[in-house]
Coordinates of N, CA and C in Angstrom, one line a residue:
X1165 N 41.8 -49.4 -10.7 CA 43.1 -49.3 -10.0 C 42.8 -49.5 -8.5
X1166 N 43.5 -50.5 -7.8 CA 43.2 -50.7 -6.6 C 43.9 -49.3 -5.7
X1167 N 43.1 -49.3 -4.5 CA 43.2 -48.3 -3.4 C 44.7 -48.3 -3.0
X1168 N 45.7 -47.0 -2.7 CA 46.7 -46.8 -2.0 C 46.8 -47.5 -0.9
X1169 N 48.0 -48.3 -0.1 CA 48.1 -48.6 1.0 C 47.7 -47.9 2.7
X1170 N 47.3 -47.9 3.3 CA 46.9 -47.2 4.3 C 48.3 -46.5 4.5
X1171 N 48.2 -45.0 5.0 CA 49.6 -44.4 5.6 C 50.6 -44.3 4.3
X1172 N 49.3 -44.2 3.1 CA 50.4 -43.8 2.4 C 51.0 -42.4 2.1
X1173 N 52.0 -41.7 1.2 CA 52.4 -40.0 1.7 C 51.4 -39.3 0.8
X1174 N 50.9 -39.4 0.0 CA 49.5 -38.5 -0.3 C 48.7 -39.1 -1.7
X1175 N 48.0 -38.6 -1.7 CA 47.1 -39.1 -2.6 C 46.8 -38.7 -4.0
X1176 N 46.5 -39.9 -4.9 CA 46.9 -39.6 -6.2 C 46.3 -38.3 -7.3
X1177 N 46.8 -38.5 -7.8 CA 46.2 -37.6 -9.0 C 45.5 -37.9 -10.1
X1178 N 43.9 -37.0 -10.0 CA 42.5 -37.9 -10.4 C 43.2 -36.9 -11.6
X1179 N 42.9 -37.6 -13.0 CA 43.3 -37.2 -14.0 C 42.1 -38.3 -15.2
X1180 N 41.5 -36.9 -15.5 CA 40.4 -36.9 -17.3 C 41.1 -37.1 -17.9
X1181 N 41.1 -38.0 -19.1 CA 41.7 -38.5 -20.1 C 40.8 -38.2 -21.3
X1182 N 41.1 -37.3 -21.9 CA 40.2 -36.8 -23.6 C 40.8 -37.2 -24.7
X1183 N 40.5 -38.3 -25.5 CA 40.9 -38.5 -26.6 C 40.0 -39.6 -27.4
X1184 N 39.9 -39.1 -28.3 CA 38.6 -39.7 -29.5 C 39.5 -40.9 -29.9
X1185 N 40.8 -41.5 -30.2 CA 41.6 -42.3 -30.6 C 41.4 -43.3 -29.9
X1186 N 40.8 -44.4 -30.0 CA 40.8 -45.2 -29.1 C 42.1 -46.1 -28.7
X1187 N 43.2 -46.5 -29.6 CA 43.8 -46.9 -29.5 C 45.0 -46.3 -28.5
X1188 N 45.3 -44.8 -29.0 CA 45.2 -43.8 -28.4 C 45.4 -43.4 -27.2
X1189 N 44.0 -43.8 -26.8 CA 43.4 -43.4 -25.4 C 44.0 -44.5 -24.3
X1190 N 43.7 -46.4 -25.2 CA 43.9 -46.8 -24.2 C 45.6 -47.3 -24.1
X1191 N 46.1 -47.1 -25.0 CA 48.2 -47.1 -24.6 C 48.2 -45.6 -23.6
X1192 N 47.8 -44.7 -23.4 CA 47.7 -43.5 -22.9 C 47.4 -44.2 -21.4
X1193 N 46.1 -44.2 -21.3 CA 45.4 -44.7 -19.9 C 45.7 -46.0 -19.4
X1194 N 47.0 -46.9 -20.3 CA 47.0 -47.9 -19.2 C 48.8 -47.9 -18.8
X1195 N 49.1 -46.8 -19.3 CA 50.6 -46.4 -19.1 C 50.4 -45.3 -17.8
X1196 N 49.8 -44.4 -18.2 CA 49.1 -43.4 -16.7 C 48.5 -44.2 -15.7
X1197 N 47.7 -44.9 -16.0 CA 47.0 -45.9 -15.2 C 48.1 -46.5 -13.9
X1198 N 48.8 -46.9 -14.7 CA 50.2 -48.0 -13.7 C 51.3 -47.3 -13.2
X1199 N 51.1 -45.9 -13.4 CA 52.3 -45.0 -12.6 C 51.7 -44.4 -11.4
X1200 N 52.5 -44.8 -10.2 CA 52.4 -44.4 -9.3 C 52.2 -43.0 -9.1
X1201 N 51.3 -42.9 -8.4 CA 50.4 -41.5 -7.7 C 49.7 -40.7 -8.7
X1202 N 49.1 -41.9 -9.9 CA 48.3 -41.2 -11.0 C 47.3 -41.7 -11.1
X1203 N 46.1 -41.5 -10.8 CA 44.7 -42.6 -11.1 C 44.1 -41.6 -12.6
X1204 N 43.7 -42.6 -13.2 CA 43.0 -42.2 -14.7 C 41.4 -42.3 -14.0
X1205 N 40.3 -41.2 -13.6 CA 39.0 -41.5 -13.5 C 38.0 -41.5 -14.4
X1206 N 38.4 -41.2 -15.6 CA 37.6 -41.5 -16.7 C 37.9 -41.1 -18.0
X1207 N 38.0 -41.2 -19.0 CA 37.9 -41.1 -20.6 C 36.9 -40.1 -21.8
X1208 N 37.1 -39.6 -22.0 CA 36.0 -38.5 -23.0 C 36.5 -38.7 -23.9
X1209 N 35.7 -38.9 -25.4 CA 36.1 -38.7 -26.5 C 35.7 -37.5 -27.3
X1210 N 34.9 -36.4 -26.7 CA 34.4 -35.7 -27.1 C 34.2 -34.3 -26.7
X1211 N 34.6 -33.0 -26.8 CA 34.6 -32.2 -26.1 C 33.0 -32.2 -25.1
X1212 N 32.0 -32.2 -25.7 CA 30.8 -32.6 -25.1 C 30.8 -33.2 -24.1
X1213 N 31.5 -34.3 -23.9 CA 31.3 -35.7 -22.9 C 32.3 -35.1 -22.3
X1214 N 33.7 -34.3 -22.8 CA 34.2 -33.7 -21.5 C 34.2 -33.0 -20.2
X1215 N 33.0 -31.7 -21.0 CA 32.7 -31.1 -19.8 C 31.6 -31.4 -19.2
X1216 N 30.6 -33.3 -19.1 CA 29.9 -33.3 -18.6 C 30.7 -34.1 -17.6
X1217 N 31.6 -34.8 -18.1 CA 32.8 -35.7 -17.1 C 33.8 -35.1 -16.2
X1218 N 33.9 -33.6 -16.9 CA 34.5 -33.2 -15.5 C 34.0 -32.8 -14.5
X1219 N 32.7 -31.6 -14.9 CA 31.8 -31.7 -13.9 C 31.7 -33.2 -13.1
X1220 N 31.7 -34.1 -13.4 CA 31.1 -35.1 -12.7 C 32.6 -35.7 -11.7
X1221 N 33.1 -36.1 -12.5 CA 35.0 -36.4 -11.8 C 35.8 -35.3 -10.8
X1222 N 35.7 -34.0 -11.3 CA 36.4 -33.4 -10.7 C 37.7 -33.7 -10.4
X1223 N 38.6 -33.8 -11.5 CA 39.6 -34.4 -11.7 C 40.7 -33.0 -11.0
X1224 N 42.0 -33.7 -10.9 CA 43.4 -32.6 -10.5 C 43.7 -32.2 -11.9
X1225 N 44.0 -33.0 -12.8 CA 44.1 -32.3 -14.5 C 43.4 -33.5 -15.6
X1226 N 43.0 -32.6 -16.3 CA 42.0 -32.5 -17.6 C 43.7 -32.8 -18.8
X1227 N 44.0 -34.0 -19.4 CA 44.7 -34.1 -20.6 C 43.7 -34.3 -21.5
X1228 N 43.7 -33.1 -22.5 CA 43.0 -33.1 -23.0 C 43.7 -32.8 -25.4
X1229 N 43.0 -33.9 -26.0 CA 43.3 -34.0 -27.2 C 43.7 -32.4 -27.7
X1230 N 43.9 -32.0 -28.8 CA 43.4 -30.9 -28.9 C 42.4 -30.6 -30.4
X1231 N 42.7 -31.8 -31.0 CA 41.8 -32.5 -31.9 C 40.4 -33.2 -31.7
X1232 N 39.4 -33.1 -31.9 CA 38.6 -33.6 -31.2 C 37.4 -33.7 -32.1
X1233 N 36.4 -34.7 -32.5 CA 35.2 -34.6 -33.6 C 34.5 -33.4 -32.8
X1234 N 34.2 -32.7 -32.3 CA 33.2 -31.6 -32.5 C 33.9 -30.4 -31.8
X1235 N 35.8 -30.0 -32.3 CA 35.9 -29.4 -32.2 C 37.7 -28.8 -31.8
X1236 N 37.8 -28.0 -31.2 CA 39.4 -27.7 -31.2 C 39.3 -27.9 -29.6
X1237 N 40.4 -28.7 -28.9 CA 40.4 -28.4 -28.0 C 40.6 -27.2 -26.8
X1238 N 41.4 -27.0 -27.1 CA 41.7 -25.8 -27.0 C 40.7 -24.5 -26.9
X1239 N 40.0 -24.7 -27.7 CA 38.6 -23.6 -27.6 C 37.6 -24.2 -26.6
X1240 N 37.9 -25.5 -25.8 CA 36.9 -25.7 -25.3 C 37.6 -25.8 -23.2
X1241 N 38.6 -25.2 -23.6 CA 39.4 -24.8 -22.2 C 39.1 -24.4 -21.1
X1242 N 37.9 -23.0 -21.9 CA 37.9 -21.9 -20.4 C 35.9 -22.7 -19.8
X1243 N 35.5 -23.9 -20.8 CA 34.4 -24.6 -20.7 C 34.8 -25.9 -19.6
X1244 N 36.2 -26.4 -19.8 CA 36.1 -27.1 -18.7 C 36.7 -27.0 -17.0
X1245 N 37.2 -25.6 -17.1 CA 37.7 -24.9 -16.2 C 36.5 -24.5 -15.6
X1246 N 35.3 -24.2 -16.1 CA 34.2 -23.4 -15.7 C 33.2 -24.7 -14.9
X1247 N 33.5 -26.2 -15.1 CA 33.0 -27.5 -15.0 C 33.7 -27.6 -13.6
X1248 N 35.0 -27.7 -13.3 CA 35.6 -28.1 -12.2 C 37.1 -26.7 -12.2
X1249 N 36.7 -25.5 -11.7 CA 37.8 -24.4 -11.5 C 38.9 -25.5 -11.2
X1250 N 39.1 -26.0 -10.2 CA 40.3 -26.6 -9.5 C 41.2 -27.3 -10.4
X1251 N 40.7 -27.8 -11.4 CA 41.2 -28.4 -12.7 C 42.6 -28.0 -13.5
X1252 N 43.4 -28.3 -13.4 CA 44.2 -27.8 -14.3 C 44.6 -28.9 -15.5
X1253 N 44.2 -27.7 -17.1 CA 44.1 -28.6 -18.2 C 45.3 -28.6 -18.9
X1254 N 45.8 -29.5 -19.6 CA 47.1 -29.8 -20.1 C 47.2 -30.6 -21.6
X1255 N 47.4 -29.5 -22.7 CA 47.1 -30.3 -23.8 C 47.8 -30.9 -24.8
X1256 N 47.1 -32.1 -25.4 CA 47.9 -32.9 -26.3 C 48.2 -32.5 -27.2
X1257 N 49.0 -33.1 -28.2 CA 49.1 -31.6 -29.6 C 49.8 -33.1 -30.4
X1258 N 49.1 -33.2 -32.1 CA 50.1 -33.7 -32.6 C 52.0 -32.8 -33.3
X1259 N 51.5 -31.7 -33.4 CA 52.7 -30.6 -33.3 C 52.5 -29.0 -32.9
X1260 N 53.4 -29.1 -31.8 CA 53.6 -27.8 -31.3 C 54.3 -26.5 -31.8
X1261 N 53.7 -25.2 -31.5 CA 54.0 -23.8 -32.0 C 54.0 -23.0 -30.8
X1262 N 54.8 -21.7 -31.0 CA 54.4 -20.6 -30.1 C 52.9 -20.3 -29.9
X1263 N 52.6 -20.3 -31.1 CA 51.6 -19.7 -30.9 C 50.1 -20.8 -30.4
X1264 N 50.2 -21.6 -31.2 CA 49.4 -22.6 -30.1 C 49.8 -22.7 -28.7
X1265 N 50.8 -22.8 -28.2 CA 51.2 -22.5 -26.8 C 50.4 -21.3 -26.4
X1266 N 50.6 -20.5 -26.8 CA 49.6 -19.0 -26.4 C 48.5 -18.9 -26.5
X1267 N 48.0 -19.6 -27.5 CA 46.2 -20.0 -27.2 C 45.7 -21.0 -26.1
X1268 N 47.2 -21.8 -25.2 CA 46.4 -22.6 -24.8 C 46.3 -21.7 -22.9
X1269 N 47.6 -21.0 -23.4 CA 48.0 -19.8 -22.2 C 46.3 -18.9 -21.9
X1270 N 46.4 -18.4 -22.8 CA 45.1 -17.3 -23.1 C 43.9 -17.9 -22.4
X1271 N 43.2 -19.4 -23.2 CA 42.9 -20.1 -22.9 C 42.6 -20.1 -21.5
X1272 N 43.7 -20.6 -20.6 CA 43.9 -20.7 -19.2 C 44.0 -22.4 -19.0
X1273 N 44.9 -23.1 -20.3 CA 45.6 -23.4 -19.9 C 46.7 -23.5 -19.2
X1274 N 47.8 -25.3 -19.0 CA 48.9 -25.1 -18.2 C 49.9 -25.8 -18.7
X1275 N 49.4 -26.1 -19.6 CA 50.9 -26.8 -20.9 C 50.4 -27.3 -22.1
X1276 N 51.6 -28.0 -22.9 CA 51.2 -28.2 -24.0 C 52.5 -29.4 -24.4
X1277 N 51.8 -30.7 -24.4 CA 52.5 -31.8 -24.5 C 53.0 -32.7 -26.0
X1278 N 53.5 -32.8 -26.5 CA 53.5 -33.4 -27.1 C 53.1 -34.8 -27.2
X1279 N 51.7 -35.8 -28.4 CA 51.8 -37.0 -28.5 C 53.0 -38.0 -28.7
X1280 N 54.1 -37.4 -28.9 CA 55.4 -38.1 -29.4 C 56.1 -38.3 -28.2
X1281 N 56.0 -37.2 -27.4 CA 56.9 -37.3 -26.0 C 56.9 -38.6 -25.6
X1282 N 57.9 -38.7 -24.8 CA 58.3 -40.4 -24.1 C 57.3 -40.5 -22.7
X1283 N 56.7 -41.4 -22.3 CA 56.1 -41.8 -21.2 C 56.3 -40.7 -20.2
X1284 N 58.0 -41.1 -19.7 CA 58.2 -40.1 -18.5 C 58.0 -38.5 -18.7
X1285 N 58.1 -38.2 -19.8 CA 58.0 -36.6 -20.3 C 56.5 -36.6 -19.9
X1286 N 55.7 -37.4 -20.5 CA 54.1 -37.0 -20.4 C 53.5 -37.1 -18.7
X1287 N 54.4 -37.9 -18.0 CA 54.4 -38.1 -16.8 C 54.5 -37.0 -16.0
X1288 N 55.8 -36.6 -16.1 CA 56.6 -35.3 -16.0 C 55.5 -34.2 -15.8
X1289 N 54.6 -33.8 -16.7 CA 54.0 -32.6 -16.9 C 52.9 -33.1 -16.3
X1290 N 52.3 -34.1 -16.3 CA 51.3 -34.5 -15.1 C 51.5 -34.4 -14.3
X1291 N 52.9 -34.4 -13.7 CA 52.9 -34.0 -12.0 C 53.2 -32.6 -11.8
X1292 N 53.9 -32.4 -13.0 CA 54.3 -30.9 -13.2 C 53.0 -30.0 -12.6
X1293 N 51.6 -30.0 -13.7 CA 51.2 -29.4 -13.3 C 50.1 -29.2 -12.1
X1294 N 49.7 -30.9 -11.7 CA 48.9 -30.6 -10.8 C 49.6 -30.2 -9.8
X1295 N 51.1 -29.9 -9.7 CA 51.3 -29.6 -8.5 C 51.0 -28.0 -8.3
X1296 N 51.1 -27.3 -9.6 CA 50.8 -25.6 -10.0 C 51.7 -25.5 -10.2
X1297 N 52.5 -25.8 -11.2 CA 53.4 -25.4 -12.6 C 52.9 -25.1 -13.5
X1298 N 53.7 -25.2 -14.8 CA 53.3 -24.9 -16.1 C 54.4 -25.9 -16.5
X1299 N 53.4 -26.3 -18.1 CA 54.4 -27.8 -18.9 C 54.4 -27.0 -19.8
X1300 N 55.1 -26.0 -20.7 CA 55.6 -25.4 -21.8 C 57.1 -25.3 -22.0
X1301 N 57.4 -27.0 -23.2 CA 58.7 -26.7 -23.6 C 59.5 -25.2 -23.6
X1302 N 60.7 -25.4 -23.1 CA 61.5 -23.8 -23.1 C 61.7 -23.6 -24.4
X1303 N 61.9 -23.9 -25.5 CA 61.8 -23.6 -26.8 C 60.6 -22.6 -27.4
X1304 N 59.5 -23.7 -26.5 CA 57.7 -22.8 -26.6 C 57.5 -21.6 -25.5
X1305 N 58.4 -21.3 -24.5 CA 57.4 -20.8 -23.6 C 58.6 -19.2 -24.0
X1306 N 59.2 -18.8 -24.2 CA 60.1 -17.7 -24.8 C 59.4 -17.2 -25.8
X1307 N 58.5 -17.6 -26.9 CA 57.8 -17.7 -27.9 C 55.9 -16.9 -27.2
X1308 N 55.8 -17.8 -26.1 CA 54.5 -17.5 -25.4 C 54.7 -16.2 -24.8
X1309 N 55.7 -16.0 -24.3 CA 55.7 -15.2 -23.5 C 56.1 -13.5 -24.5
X1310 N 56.7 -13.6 -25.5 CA 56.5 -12.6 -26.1 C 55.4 -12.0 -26.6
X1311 N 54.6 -13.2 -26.8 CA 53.5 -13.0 -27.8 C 52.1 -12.6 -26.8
X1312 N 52.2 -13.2 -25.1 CA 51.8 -12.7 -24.3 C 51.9 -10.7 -24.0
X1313 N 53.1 -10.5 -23.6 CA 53.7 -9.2 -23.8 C 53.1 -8.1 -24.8
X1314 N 52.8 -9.2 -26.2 CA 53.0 -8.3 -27.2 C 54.2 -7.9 -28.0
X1315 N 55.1 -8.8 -27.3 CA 56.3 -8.0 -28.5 C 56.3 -8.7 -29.9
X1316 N 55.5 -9.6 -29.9 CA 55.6 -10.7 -31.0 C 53.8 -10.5 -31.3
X1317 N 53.3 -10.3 -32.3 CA 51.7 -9.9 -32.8 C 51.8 -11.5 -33.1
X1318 N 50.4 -12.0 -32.3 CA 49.7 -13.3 -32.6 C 49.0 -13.5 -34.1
X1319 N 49.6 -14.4 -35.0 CA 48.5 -14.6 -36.3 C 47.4 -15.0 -35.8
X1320 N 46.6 -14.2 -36.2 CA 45.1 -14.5 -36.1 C 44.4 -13.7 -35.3
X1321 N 44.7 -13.2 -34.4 CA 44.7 -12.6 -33.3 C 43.2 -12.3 -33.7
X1322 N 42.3 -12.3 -32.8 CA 41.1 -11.5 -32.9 C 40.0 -12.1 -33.7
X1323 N 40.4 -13.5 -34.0 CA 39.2 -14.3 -34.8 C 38.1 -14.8 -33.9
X1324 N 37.1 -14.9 -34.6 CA 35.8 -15.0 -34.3 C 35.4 -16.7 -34.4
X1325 N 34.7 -16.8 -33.4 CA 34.6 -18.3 -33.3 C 34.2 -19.1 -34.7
X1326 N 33.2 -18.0 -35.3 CA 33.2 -18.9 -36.9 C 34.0 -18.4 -38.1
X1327 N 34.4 -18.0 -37.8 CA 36.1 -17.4 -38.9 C 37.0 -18.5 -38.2
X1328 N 37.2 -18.7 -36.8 CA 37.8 -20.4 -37.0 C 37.2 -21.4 -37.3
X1329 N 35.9 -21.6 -37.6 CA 35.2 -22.7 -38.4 C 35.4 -22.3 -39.4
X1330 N 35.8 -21.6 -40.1 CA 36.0 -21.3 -41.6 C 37.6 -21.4 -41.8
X1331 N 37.9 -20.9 -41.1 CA 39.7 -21.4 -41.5 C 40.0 -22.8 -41.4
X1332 N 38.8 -23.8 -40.3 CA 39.2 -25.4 -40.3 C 38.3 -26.0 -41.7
X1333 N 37.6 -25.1 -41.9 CA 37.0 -25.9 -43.5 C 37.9 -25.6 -44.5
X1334 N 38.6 -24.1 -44.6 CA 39.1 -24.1 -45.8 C 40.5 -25.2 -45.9
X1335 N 40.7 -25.6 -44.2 CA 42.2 -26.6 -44.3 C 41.3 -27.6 -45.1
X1336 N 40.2 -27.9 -45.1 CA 40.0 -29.6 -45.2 C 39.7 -29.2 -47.0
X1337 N 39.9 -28.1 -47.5 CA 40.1 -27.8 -48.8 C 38.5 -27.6 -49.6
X1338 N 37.4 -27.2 -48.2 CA 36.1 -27.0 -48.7 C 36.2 -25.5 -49.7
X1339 N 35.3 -25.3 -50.7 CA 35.2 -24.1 -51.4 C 33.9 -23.3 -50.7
X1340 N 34.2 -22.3 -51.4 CA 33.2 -21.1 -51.1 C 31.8 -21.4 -50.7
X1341 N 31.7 -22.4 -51.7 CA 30.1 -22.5 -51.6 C 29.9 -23.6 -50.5
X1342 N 30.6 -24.6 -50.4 CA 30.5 -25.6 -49.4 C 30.8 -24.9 -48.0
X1343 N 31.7 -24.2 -47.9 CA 31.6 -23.5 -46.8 C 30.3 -22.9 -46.4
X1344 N 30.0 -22.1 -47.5 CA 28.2 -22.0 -47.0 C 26.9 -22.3 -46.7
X1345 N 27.5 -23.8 -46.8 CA 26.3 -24.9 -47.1 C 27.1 -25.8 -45.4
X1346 N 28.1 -25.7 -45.0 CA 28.4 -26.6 -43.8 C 28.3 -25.6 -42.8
X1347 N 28.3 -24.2 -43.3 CA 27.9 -23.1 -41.9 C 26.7 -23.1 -41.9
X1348 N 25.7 -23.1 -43.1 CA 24.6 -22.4 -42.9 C 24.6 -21.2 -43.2
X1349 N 25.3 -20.5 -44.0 CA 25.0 -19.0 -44.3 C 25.0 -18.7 -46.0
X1350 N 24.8 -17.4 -46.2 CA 24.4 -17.1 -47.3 C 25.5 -17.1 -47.9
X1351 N 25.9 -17.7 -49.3 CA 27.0 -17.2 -49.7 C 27.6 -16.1 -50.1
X1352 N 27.3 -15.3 -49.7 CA 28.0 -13.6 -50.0 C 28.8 -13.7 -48.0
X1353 N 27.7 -14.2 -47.3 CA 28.5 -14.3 -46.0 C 29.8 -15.2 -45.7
X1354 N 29.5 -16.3 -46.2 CA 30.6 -17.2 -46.3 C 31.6 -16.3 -47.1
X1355 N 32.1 -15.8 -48.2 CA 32.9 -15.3 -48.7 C 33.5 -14.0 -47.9
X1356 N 32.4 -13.7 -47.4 CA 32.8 -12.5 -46.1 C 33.9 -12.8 -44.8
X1357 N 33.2 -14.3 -44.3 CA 34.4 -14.9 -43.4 C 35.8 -15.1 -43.9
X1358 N 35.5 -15.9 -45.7 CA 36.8 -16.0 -45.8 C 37.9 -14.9 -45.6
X1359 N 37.4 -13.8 -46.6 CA 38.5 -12.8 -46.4 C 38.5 -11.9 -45.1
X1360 N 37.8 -11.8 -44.0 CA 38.2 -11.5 -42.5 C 39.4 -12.8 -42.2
X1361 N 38.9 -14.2 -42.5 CA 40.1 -15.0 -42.5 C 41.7 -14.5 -42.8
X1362 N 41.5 -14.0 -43.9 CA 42.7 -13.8 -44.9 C 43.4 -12.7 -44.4
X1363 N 42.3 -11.8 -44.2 CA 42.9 -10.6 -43.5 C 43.4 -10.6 -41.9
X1364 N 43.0 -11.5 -41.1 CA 43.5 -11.5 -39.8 C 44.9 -12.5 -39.9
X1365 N 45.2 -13.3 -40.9 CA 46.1 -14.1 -41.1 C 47.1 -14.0 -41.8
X1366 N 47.0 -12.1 -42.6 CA 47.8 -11.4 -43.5 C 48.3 -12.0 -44.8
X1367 N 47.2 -13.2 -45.1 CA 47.5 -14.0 -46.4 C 46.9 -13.1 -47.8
X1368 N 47.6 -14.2 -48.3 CA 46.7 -13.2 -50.2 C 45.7 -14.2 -50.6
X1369 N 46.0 -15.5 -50.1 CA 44.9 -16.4 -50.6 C 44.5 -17.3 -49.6
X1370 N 43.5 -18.4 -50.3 CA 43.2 -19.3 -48.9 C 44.3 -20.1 -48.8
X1371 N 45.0 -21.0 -49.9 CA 46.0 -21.7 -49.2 C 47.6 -20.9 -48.5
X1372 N 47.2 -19.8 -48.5 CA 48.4 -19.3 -48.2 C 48.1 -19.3 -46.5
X1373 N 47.0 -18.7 -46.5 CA 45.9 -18.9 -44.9 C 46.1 -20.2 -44.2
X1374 N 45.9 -21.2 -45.0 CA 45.8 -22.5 -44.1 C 47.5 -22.9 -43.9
X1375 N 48.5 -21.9 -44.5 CA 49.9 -22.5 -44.2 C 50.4 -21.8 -43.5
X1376 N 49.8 -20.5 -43.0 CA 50.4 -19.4 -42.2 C 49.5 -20.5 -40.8
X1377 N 48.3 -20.8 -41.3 CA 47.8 -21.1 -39.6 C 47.8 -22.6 -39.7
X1378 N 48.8 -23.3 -40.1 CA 49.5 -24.3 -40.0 C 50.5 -24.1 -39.0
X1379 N 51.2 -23.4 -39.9 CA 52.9 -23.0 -39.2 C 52.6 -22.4 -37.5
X1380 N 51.8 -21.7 -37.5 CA 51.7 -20.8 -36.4 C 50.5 -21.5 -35.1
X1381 N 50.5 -23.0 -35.7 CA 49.4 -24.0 -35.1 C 48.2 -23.8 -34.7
X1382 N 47.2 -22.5 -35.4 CA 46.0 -22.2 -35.1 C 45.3 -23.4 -35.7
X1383 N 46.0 -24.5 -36.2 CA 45.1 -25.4 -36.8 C 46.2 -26.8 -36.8
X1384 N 46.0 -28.5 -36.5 CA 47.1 -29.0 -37.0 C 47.4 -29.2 -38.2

């Protein structure tokens, strides 16, 4: 992207681009790319390569997948905040919930965008937030904010980083034993996560689990 004009009224906004999609990435980065007062400084496909890229970029905001091969984006928030503090991250979502809104809140995210939104929408919340806003549809952020409060109890609330590796295996419809064999644990343990799963997500079974934390977007 060529340099601003000399005396121009201020300067753009360095903006990470995280998305494993390549196709994705680049209708994304060459639509951001050509809007004024937005420079795209670099591309991650991987939560890994993001937090070495923001360390390195030191971007205004982190758009970040929330799908990602090695991982949820979203769990990987308060990792790129800790890379560049100044950063403010803003996530993609194929569909949005209260309650993923509230993880991205918790998190220390600053919104939560939808891939479907129109250009200027996704624009919108890029400027939104590097200016120090928040991009949470009003539909989502009534929903966040209860669940913030507490007047609304978060499903899942209180899971353990591998009780959510276990709730993203049982979506992909792995069984008991496979789960114990892609964690690495004993199978009496694996069966142990499940039902902490089950029980933090007030299901009776696993697929009732993967539709409560469907609905409630602990998972897409």
């Amino acid at each position: 992207m060529s340099p601003p004009p000399a005396g121009s009224a201020s300067p753009s906004i360095r903006l990470l681009l995280v998305e494993d999609h390549d196709m994705v990435a680049e209708a994304i980065g060459l639509a951001l790319g050509q809007t004024d007062g937005v420079e795209v400084v670099g591309r991650s496909a991987s939560i890994a390569a993001a937090v070495a890229d923001t360390a390195r970029f030191k971007p205004d905001v982190v758009l970040l997948d929330r799908r990602l091969p090695d991982g949820d984006g979203i769990s990987a928030i308060g990792r790129l905040m800790a890379a560049a503090p100044e950063a403010r991250v803003l996530v993609l979502t194929g569909e949005a919930s209260a309650s993923a809104a509230t993880r991205v809140a918790e998190a220390g995210g600053v919104g939560l965008v939808l891939k479907s939104s129109a250009l200027h929408e996704l624009e919108a919340a890029v400027r939104q937030v590097a200016e120090g806003g928040v991009a949470f549809a009003p539909e989502l952020l009534a929903g966040v904010l209860d669940r913030l409060t507490g007047r609304i109890r978060l499903a899942g609330a209180g899971m353990t980083a591998r009780e959510r590796e276990t709730l993203l295996l049982l979506a992909e419809g792995a069984s008991t034993a496979q789960i114990s064999e892609r964690l690495g644990v004993a199978h009496n343990t694996a069966r142990n996560h499940i039902q902490r799963v089950l029980e933090k997500l007030g299901a009776g079974s696993k697929l009732e689990a993967v539709a409560i934390a469907r609905r409630e977007g602990l998972i897409d």
